[in-house]
Amino acid sequence: LPLIVAPGEMRYLGRGRGDLGRLRGRAGLAFVETRGLGPWSYPDRATEFVHRAGMLAGFPLDVMRAWDLMRAVDFLSHEQPRARGRKLWFYGRGEAAGLALLAALHRPRVRGVLALEPLSSFSQGPWIPGILRTADFSRLRGLLSPRPFRVIRRIPEDILRG
């Protein structure tokens, strides 16, 4: 069975948004709440401060969120016996698809990225300083090849079959 790593998507499970709820028993799910999201979210006024302070310090918040995803893959690959040898996929919705793409570029263990409603450009988010000078979303999608970046409405059956 494949293992699907979904950043911040736990809130959509079983609500009809996305389709992670129908995966029970067909694929493993690993939900990663990256910093600043879920139970670790910042109050509304603090979010902008955290973004600016991180950029001044050289650690933008969205870069650190991609780092959280990379560390989650490392943890699953090395520390969890049930995850070893399984095919890992990232699943991201909206801005999380961009973070999943960035993390997948740095972790060859990840088979590919499944994107629901992805952004068309990094100018819409995530905030990563200087990224638009070198590459945009479409160019980074090309760098991921031969691993797939699939824009989906539902999780494809071929991935669930392994």
Short mmCIF file of C-alpha atoms in Angstrom, two decimals:
data_model
loop_
_atom_site.label_atom_id
_atom_site.label_comp_id
_atom_site.label_asym_id
_atom_site.label_seq_id
_atom_site.Cartn_x
_atom_site.Cartn_y
_atom_site.Cartn_z
CA LEU A 1 0.00 0.00 0.00
CA PRO A 2 1.24 3.52 -0.69
CA LEU A 3 1.79 6.02 2.11
CA ILE A 4 0.41 9.48 1.42
CA VAL A 5 1.92 12.38 3.38
CA ALA A 6 -0.50 15.29 3.58
CA PRO A 7 0.61 18.63 5.06
CA GLY A 8 -2.16 20.20 7.12
CA GLU A 9 -4.96 18.22 5.46
CA MET A 10 -6.35 16.52 8.57
CA ARG A 11 -9.12 19.11 8.79
CA TYR A 12 -10.51 17.93 5.42
CA LEU A 13 -10.71 14.26 6.33
CA GLY A 14 -14.26 13.04 5.97
CA ARG A 15 -15.73 16.45 5.10
CA GLY A 16 -16.06 15.88 1.38
CA ARG A 17 -13.29 18.37 0.55
CA GLY A 18 -10.54 16.47 -1.15
CA ASP A 19 -10.99 12.74 -0.85
CA LEU A 20 -8.67 11.57 1.87
CA GLY A 21 -11.61 10.09 3.78
CA ARG A 22 -12.17 7.35 1.20
CA LEU A 23 -8.58 6.11 1.57
CA ARG A 24 -9.09 4.30 4.86
CA GLY A 25 -7.80 0.78 4.41
CA ARG A 26 -6.52 1.47 0.88
CA ALA A 27 -3.48 3.61 1.66
CA GLY A 28 -1.54 4.76 4.66
CA LEU A 29 -1.99 8.39 5.66
CA ALA A 30 0.54 10.54 7.48
CA PHE A 31 -0.69 14.01 8.39
CA VAL A 32 2.02 16.58 9.01
CA GLU A 33 1.00 19.77 10.77
CA THR A 34 3.85 22.10 9.85
CA ARG A 35 4.81 25.05 12.02
CA GLY A 36 2.29 27.83 12.12
CA LEU A 37 -0.63 25.55 11.14
CA GLY A 38 -3.12 23.45 13.07
CA PRO A 39 -2.57 23.32 16.82
CA TRP A 40 0.65 25.34 16.40
CA SER A 41 -0.98 28.21 14.54
CA TYR A 42 -0.14 31.77 15.42
CA PRO A 43 -2.71 34.39 16.34
CA ASP A 44 -3.71 36.47 13.28
CA ARG A 45 -1.62 39.48 14.24
CA ALA A 46 1.45 37.39 15.00
CA THR A 47 1.55 35.57 11.64
CA GLU A 48 2.82 38.58 9.72
CA PHE A 49 5.40 39.27 12.44
CA VAL A 50 6.63 35.66 12.28
CA HIS A 51 6.90 35.85 8.47
CA ARG A 52 8.89 39.11 8.59
CA ALA A 53 11.12 38.10 11.49
CA GLY A 54 11.88 34.78 9.78
CA MET A 55 12.85 36.52 6.56
CA LEU A 56 15.15 38.91 8.41
CA ALA A 57 16.76 35.99 10.21
CA GLY A 58 17.20 34.06 6.96
CA PHE A 59 14.60 31.42 7.80
CA PRO A 60 11.32 32.28 6.06
CA LEU A 61 8.33 30.51 7.58
CA ASP A 62 7.32 28.74 4.36
CA VAL A 63 10.86 27.44 3.83
CA MET A 64 10.74 26.03 7.35
CA ARG A 65 7.36 24.43 6.57
CA ALA A 66 8.95 22.67 3.57
CA TRP A 67 11.77 21.63 5.92
CA ASP A 68 9.15 20.12 8.28
CA LEU A 69 7.85 18.00 5.40
CA MET A 70 11.36 16.83 4.52
CA ARG A 71 11.99 15.85 8.13
CA ALA A 72 8.66 13.99 8.22
CA VAL A 73 9.79 11.89 5.23
CA ASP A 74 13.11 11.20 6.96
CA PHE A 75 11.32 10.18 10.14
CA LEU A 76 8.90 7.89 8.31
CA SER A 77 11.68 6.34 6.23
CA HIS A 78 14.07 5.63 9.09
CA GLU A 79 12.13 5.49 12.35
CA GLN A 80 8.80 3.88 11.47
CA PRO A 81 9.07 0.18 10.60
CA ARG A 82 5.59 0.11 9.04
CA ALA A 83 6.58 2.89 6.60
CA ARG A 84 9.85 1.36 5.39
CA GLY A 85 9.71 0.14 1.83
CA ARG A 86 6.36 1.77 1.12
CA LYS A 87 5.86 4.19 -1.73
CA LEU A 88 5.66 7.73 -0.35
CA TRP A 89 3.57 10.40 -2.07
CA PHE A 90 2.93 13.99 -1.06
CA TYR A 91 -0.62 15.28 -1.25
CA GLY A 92 -1.16 19.02 -1.05
CA ARG A 93 -4.04 21.40 -1.53
CA GLY A 94 -3.45 24.98 -2.69
CA GLU A 95 -0.36 26.48 -1.07
CA ALA A 96 0.48 23.13 0.53
CA ALA A 97 1.00 21.71 -2.98
CA GLY A 98 3.81 24.24 -3.48
CA LEU A 99 5.40 23.24 -0.18
CA ALA A 100 5.04 19.56 -1.09
CA LEU A 101 6.73 20.23 -4.45
CA LEU A 102 9.67 21.97 -2.77
CA ALA A 103 10.08 19.17 -0.25
CA ALA A 104 9.79 16.44 -2.91
CA LEU A 105 12.59 18.06 -4.93
CA HIS A 106 14.93 17.48 -1.99
CA ARG A 107 13.80 13.97 -1.06
CA PRO A 108 14.22 11.38 -3.84
CA ARG A 109 12.39 8.84 -1.64
CA VAL A 110 9.12 10.63 -2.46
CA ARG A 111 7.51 9.03 -5.53
CA GLY A 112 5.62 12.15 -6.62
CA VAL A 113 3.22 14.94 -5.70
CA LEU A 114 -0.56 14.85 -5.91
CA ALA A 115 -1.91 18.40 -6.06
CA LEU A 116 -5.51 19.42 -5.51
CA GLU A 117 -6.17 23.01 -6.63
CA PRO A 118 -2.46 23.95 -6.91
CA LEU A 119 -1.33 27.54 -7.30
CA SER A 120 -0.28 28.63 -10.76
CA SER A 121 2.67 30.69 -9.53
CA PHE A 122 4.76 31.28 -6.43
CA SER A 123 3.63 34.91 -6.62
CA GLN A 124 0.38 33.63 -5.02
CA GLY A 125 2.29 31.95 -2.17
CA PRO A 126 4.18 30.36 -0.38
CA TRP A 127 6.49 33.25 0.56
CA ILE A 128 10.00 32.24 -0.44
CA PRO A 129 12.37 35.15 -1.06
CA GLY A 130 14.09 35.18 -4.43
CA ILE A 131 12.40 32.08 -5.83
CA LEU A 132 10.75 33.97 -8.70
CA ARG A 133 14.18 35.19 -9.86
CA THR A 134 15.29 31.65 -10.57
CA ALA A 135 12.20 29.51 -11.10
CA ASP A 136 8.44 29.50 -10.94
CA PHE A 137 6.01 26.71 -10.24
CA SER A 138 6.08 25.25 -13.76
CA ARG A 139 9.89 25.10 -13.88
CA LEU A 140 10.08 23.38 -10.49
CA ARG A 141 7.45 20.89 -11.65
CA GLY A 142 9.80 20.09 -14.55
CA LEU A 143 12.73 19.58 -12.17
CA LEU A 144 10.73 16.93 -10.33
CA SER A 145 10.58 14.71 -13.44
CA PRO A 146 10.65 11.80 -14.07
CA ARG A 147 8.64 11.65 -10.85
CA PRO A 148 5.08 12.82 -11.47
CA PHE A 149 3.38 16.01 -10.35
CA ARG A 150 -0.30 15.27 -10.85
CA VAL A 151 -3.04 17.85 -10.66
CA ILE A 152 -6.00 15.84 -9.43
CA ARG A 153 -9.60 16.00 -8.30
CA ARG A 154 -9.45 12.58 -6.70
CA ILE A 155 -6.62 10.27 -5.70
CA PRO A 156 -6.01 8.09 -8.80
CA GLU A 157 -6.70 4.35 -8.56
CA ASP A 158 -3.29 3.40 -10.03
CA ILE A 159 -1.58 5.00 -7.03
CA LEU A 160 -3.81 3.13 -4.59
CA ARG A 161 -2.97 -0.15 -6.30
CA GLY A 162 0.72 0.58 -5.81
#
